[in-house]
């Protein structure tokens, strides 16, 4: 087997660091998993034993790789990581989450996990953006990415060309309709659109579909992106 490299975007594989993300990879997308790396420090733990048993059942190669795990995760207590093949998914026609120029790996992973929890399985990422296959994203998502259809687009126009029938709900600080009202009168299929952590969405999104605002007190200027996305997904989902 070829030696494993430190992760970079150009590689055709990535890592799911952690016992739970590795388990999700092997349960949900076993055809993508090339190897399972385990730590000698954690090989007797119940979680790692279950991982190894599942890998053997799926005929996935298991390797003890303490140094590689430390390099991949940046931590000394990472007991396992699945090495998986990158394979972009084709989005389907259900309701979408669109993430425009998102730049923080932790935010992206958290949003992916929340999306799965609230039943949004199709995620569009508009470049430039943080790499969805970055191990930090995979770990923050707790493996949710392996249950989602995530696709990256070079620009928003490319996404709209593929899905022109999705009604757009851009979330903006000066959105013209409050969240509850917009969700109460939502159109389907819809695309909930969230912008960059610092800049938000460009002004031209205000003329697209129905801009939405999440009300909050004047004691803060805005909500954290992953918090806003979770609130938006929950509210639109329950309505």
Coordinates of C-alpha atoms in Angstrom, one line a residue, residues 2-237:
X2 CA 1.3 3.5 -0.8
X3 CA 2.4 5.7 2.1
X4 CA -0.2 8.1 3.4
X5 CA 0.4 11.8 3.1
X6 CA -0.6 14.8 5.2
X7 CA -4.0 15.9 4.0
X8 CA -4.2 18.5 1.2
X9 CA -7.0 19.4 -1.1
X10 CA -5.3 17.9 -4.2
X11 CA -5.3 14.3 -2.8
X12 CA -8.0 11.9 -4.0
X13 CA -8.5 10.7 -0.4
X14 CA -9.1 12.1 3.0
X15 CA -9.3 11.0 6.7
X16 CA -12.2 10.6 9.1
X17 CA -10.4 11.1 12.4
X18 CA -12.0 9.7 15.6
X19 CA -13.8 6.5 16.4
X20 CA -17.3 7.7 15.8
X21 CA -16.6 9.4 12.4
X22 CA -14.7 6.3 11.3
X23 CA -17.6 4.1 12.3
X24 CA -20.0 6.3 10.3
X25 CA -17.8 6.0 7.3
X26 CA -17.7 2.2 7.4
X27 CA -21.4 1.9 8.2
X28 CA -22.8 4.4 5.7
X29 CA -20.2 4.4 2.8
X30 CA -18.0 1.3 3.2
X31 CA -17.3 1.3 -0.5
X32 CA -15.3 4.5 0.0
X33 CA -13.1 3.3 2.9
X34 CA -9.6 2.2 1.8
X35 CA -8.0 1.6 5.2
X36 CA -8.7 1.8 8.9
X37 CA -5.8 3.3 11.0
X38 CA -5.8 2.4 14.7
X39 CA -3.6 3.5 17.6
X40 CA -1.7 1.0 19.8
X41 CA -2.8 3.1 22.8
X42 CA -6.5 2.6 22.1
X43 CA -6.6 -0.8 20.4
X44 CA -8.1 -2.4 23.6
X45 CA -10.9 0.1 23.9
X46 CA -14.4 -1.1 23.1
X47 CA -14.8 1.5 20.3
X48 CA -11.7 0.5 18.5
X49 CA -12.5 -3.2 18.9
X50 CA -15.9 -2.6 17.3
X51 CA -14.2 -0.7 14.5
X52 CA -11.7 -3.5 13.8
X53 CA -14.5 -6.1 13.8
X54 CA -16.5 -4.1 11.3
X55 CA -13.4 -3.5 9.1
X56 CA -12.7 -7.2 9.1
X57 CA -16.4 -7.9 8.2
X58 CA -16.2 -5.4 5.3
X59 CA -12.7 -6.7 4.2
X60 CA -11.1 -3.3 4.9
X61 CA -7.4 -3.3 5.7
X62 CA -6.5 -2.4 9.3
X63 CA -3.1 -0.8 10.2
X64 CA -1.6 0.3 13.5
X65 CA -0.4 3.8 12.8
X66 CA 0.3 6.0 15.8
X67 CA 2.4 8.6 14.0
X68 CA 0.0 8.9 11.1
X69 CA -2.9 9.4 13.5
X70 CA -1.1 12.1 15.5
X71 CA -0.2 13.9 12.2
X72 CA -3.7 13.6 10.8
X73 CA -5.6 14.7 13.9
X74 CA -3.0 17.0 15.5
X75 CA -3.8 15.2 18.8
X76 CA -2.2 12.5 20.9
X77 CA -5.5 10.8 21.8
X78 CA -6.9 10.1 18.4
X79 CA -7.4 6.3 18.5
X80 CA -8.7 5.7 14.9
X81 CA -9.2 7.2 11.5
X82 CA -10.8 5.8 8.3
X83 CA -9.0 6.6 5.1
X84 CA -11.7 7.2 2.5
X85 CA -11.9 8.0 -1.2
X86 CA -13.3 11.4 -2.2
X87 CA -16.3 11.0 -4.4
X88 CA -18.6 14.0 -5.0
X89 CA -22.3 13.2 -4.7
X90 CA -25.0 14.3 -7.1
X91 CA -27.7 16.3 -5.3
X92 CA -31.4 15.4 -5.6
X93 CA -34.5 17.5 -5.8
X94 CA -35.5 17.8 -2.1
X95 CA -35.0 20.9 -0.1
X96 CA -31.4 22.2 -0.2
X97 CA -28.9 24.0 2.1
X98 CA -26.7 26.3 0.1
X99 CA -23.5 27.6 1.8
X100 CA -21.9 30.6 0.1
X101 CA -18.2 31.1 0.6
X102 CA -18.1 29.5 4.0
X103 CA -14.6 29.7 5.4
X104 CA -14.4 28.0 8.8
X105 CA -14.0 24.2 9.0
X106 CA -15.7 23.9 12.4
X107 CA -18.7 25.9 11.2
X108 CA -19.0 23.7 8.1
X109 CA -18.8 20.5 10.0
X110 CA -21.3 21.6 12.6
X111 CA -23.8 22.7 9.9
X112 CA -23.5 19.4 8.1
X113 CA -24.3 17.6 11.4
X114 CA -27.3 19.9 12.0
X115 CA -28.5 19.4 8.4
X116 CA -28.6 15.6 8.9
X117 CA -30.3 16.0 12.2
X118 CA -33.1 18.2 10.7
X119 CA -33.5 16.1 7.6
X120 CA -31.7 18.2 4.9
X121 CA -29.7 15.7 2.9
X122 CA -28.6 17.9 0.0
X123 CA -25.9 20.5 0.6
X124 CA -24.4 22.9 -2.0
X125 CA -21.1 24.5 -1.2
X126 CA -20.3 27.6 -3.3
X127 CA -16.6 28.2 -3.9
X128 CA -14.3 29.7 -2.8
X129 CA -14.9 27.9 0.4
X130 CA -13.2 25.7 3.0
X131 CA -12.6 22.2 1.8
X132 CA -15.5 19.9 2.7
X133 CA -13.1 17.0 2.8
X134 CA -10.7 18.6 5.3
X135 CA -10.4 16.1 8.2
X136 CA -11.3 19.0 10.6
X137 CA -14.7 19.3 8.7
X138 CA -15.2 15.5 8.8
X139 CA -14.5 15.4 12.5
X140 CA -16.7 18.4 13.3
X141 CA -19.5 16.8 11.4
X142 CA -19.1 13.6 13.5
X143 CA -19.3 11.6 10.3
X144 CA -22.6 13.1 9.2
X145 CA -21.1 13.8 5.8
X146 CA -21.3 10.1 4.9
X147 CA -25.1 10.3 5.1
X148 CA -25.4 13.5 3.0
X149 CA -25.2 14.4 -0.7
X150 CA -22.6 17.3 -0.7
X151 CA -21.6 19.0 -4.0
X152 CA -19.3 21.9 -4.6
X153 CA -20.0 24.5 -7.3
X154 CA -17.6 27.1 -8.8
X155 CA -20.2 29.8 -8.3
X156 CA -23.8 30.4 -7.3
X157 CA -25.0 30.7 -11.0
X158 CA -23.8 27.1 -11.6
X159 CA -26.0 25.9 -8.7
X160 CA -29.0 27.9 -10.0
X161 CA -28.6 26.5 -13.5
X162 CA -28.8 23.0 -12.2
X163 CA -31.7 23.7 -9.8
X164 CA -33.7 26.6 -11.3
X165 CA -37.0 25.5 -9.6
X166 CA -35.9 25.8 -6.0
X167 CA -37.3 28.8 -4.3
X168 CA -34.5 30.8 -2.7
X169 CA -34.5 31.9 1.0
X170 CA -31.3 33.9 1.5
X171 CA -30.6 34.6 5.2
X172 CA -29.6 38.2 5.6
X173 CA -29.3 40.6 8.5
X174 CA -31.6 43.0 6.7
X175 CA -33.9 40.4 5.3
X176 CA -37.4 41.7 4.6
X177 CA -39.3 38.9 6.2
X178 CA -39.0 37.5 9.7
X179 CA -38.1 33.8 10.0
X180 CA -41.4 32.5 11.4
X181 CA -43.4 34.3 8.8
X182 CA -41.2 33.1 5.9
X183 CA -41.3 29.5 7.2
X184 CA -45.1 29.6 7.7
X185 CA -45.5 30.5 4.0
X186 CA -42.6 28.5 2.6
X187 CA -42.6 27.2 -1.0
X188 CA -41.1 23.8 -1.8
X189 CA -38.7 22.7 -3.0
X190 CA -36.6 25.4 -1.4
X191 CA -33.0 26.4 -0.9
X192 CA -32.0 27.9 2.4
X193 CA -28.9 30.1 1.6
X194 CA -26.3 31.1 4.2
X195 CA -23.3 33.4 3.6
X196 CA -19.8 33.8 4.8
X197 CA -19.1 34.1 8.5
X198 CA -17.8 37.6 8.3
X199 CA -19.3 39.1 5.2
X200 CA -22.6 37.3 5.0
X201 CA -24.3 37.2 1.6
X202 CA -23.6 39.8 -1.1
X203 CA -26.2 42.6 -1.4
X204 CA -27.6 41.2 -4.7
X205 CA -29.0 38.2 -2.9
X206 CA -31.6 40.6 -1.4
X207 CA -33.4 40.5 -4.8
X208 CA -33.4 36.7 -5.0
X209 CA -36.5 34.8 -3.8
X210 CA -37.5 35.8 -0.2
X211 CA -34.8 37.3 2.0
X212 CA -35.1 36.1 5.6
X213 CA -34.1 37.6 8.9
X214 CA -33.7 35.8 12.3
X215 CA -34.8 38.2 15.0
X216 CA -32.5 38.7 18.0
X217 CA -31.8 41.3 20.6
X218 CA -29.8 44.5 19.9
X219 CA -27.2 43.2 22.4
X220 CA -25.5 41.3 19.6
X221 CA -24.8 42.3 16.0
X222 CA -25.3 38.8 14.6
X223 CA -25.5 35.1 15.3
X224 CA -22.7 32.6 14.7
X225 CA -23.2 31.1 11.3
X226 CA -23.7 27.5 12.5
X227 CA -26.2 28.7 15.1
X228 CA -28.1 30.7 12.5
X229 CA -28.1 27.8 10.1
X230 CA -29.4 25.4 12.7
X231 CA -32.2 27.8 13.7
X232 CA -33.2 28.3 10.1
X233 CA -33.2 24.6 9.3
X234 CA -35.2 23.7 12.4
X235 CA -37.8 26.5 11.9
X236 CA -38.4 25.7 8.2
X237 CA -38.5 22.0 8.9

